[in-house]
Amino acid sequence: TLLKTDQVLMEDFKEQMSFYNKMDKVLLHDNPYQYQNEWSWLGQAQHYRLPTRMLDWTLKWEVALYFAVEEIADFNSHDAQFWVFYVPEEIIMHDGTKDLYFQEDPLKLSKTWFVNPSFFWTDNQANETAETRRARQHGKFSIQAHSNLLTPLEQQMELIPHLEMYCIPADAKGQIRLELASKGIFGEFLY
């Protein structure tokens, strides 16, 4: 059921992007590896806030901290969480392993992967929303198999030793936002 839902969401998303003449927003390759463009579509869908199995991570602690304390009306009075993921080498997919991960359909993975693609500037970069945001946010993604989808990362036995969580008190969020803004880390830039 989850796989079918993913497939329908992605097909609908592609149709809507085409219908609204937004195809230039997606980094598509003329001669892609087998599933390379499917990975691009999935990343773009993530940045249009479609529900995907991709979970955003960043290499910069300041960016992660911003998202933990971001001003969101329903959450301002709640403590925040700041997570650190010490990613096991064997699940990292990067340019050196693109022959492996671009050969896998992202909708049919059988285990958790941490996707760490390189960032390349293109002639159409200003229009490619997902790629621009990923660059500004120093973004990477984890993606889970459907079989793990309903289990939080911190409850998955193979990932527990690699995760740390820190609590940020609600009354500290405002000051942290000010300090981050003074360093150039704020929503208008990151989004």
PDB file of N, CA, C and O in Angstrom, residues 38 66 106 161:
ATOM      1  N   GLU A  38      14.866   9.713 -11.588  1.00  0.00           N
ATOM      2  CA  GLU A  38      13.881   9.415 -10.547  1.00  0.00           C
ATOM      3  C   GLU A  38      14.343   9.962  -9.194  1.00  0.00           C
ATOM      4  O   GLU A  38      13.543  10.450  -8.403  1.00  0.00           O
ATOM      5  N   TYR A  66      19.006  25.992  13.156  1.00  0.00           N
ATOM      6  CA  TYR A  66      17.957  26.893  12.681  1.00  0.00           C
ATOM      7  C   TYR A  66      16.631  26.135  12.531  1.00  0.00           C
ATOM      8  O   TYR A  66      15.580  26.590  12.978  1.00  0.00           O
ATOM      9  N   PRO A 106      14.400   4.464  -6.418  1.00  0.00           N
ATOM     10  CA  PRO A 106      14.244   4.989  -5.052  1.00  0.00           C
ATOM     11  C   PRO A 106      12.921   4.589  -4.397  1.00  0.00           C
ATOM     12  O   PRO A 106      12.807   4.608  -3.179  1.00  0.00           O
ATOM     13  N   PRO A 161      22.678   3.134  17.659  1.00  0.00           N
ATOM     14  CA  PRO A 161      24.022   3.538  18.111  1.00  0.00           C
ATOM     15  C   PRO A 161      24.589   4.755  17.369  1.00  0.00           C
ATOM     16  O   PRO A 161      25.589   5.319  17.798  1.00  0.00           O
TER      17      PRO A 161
END
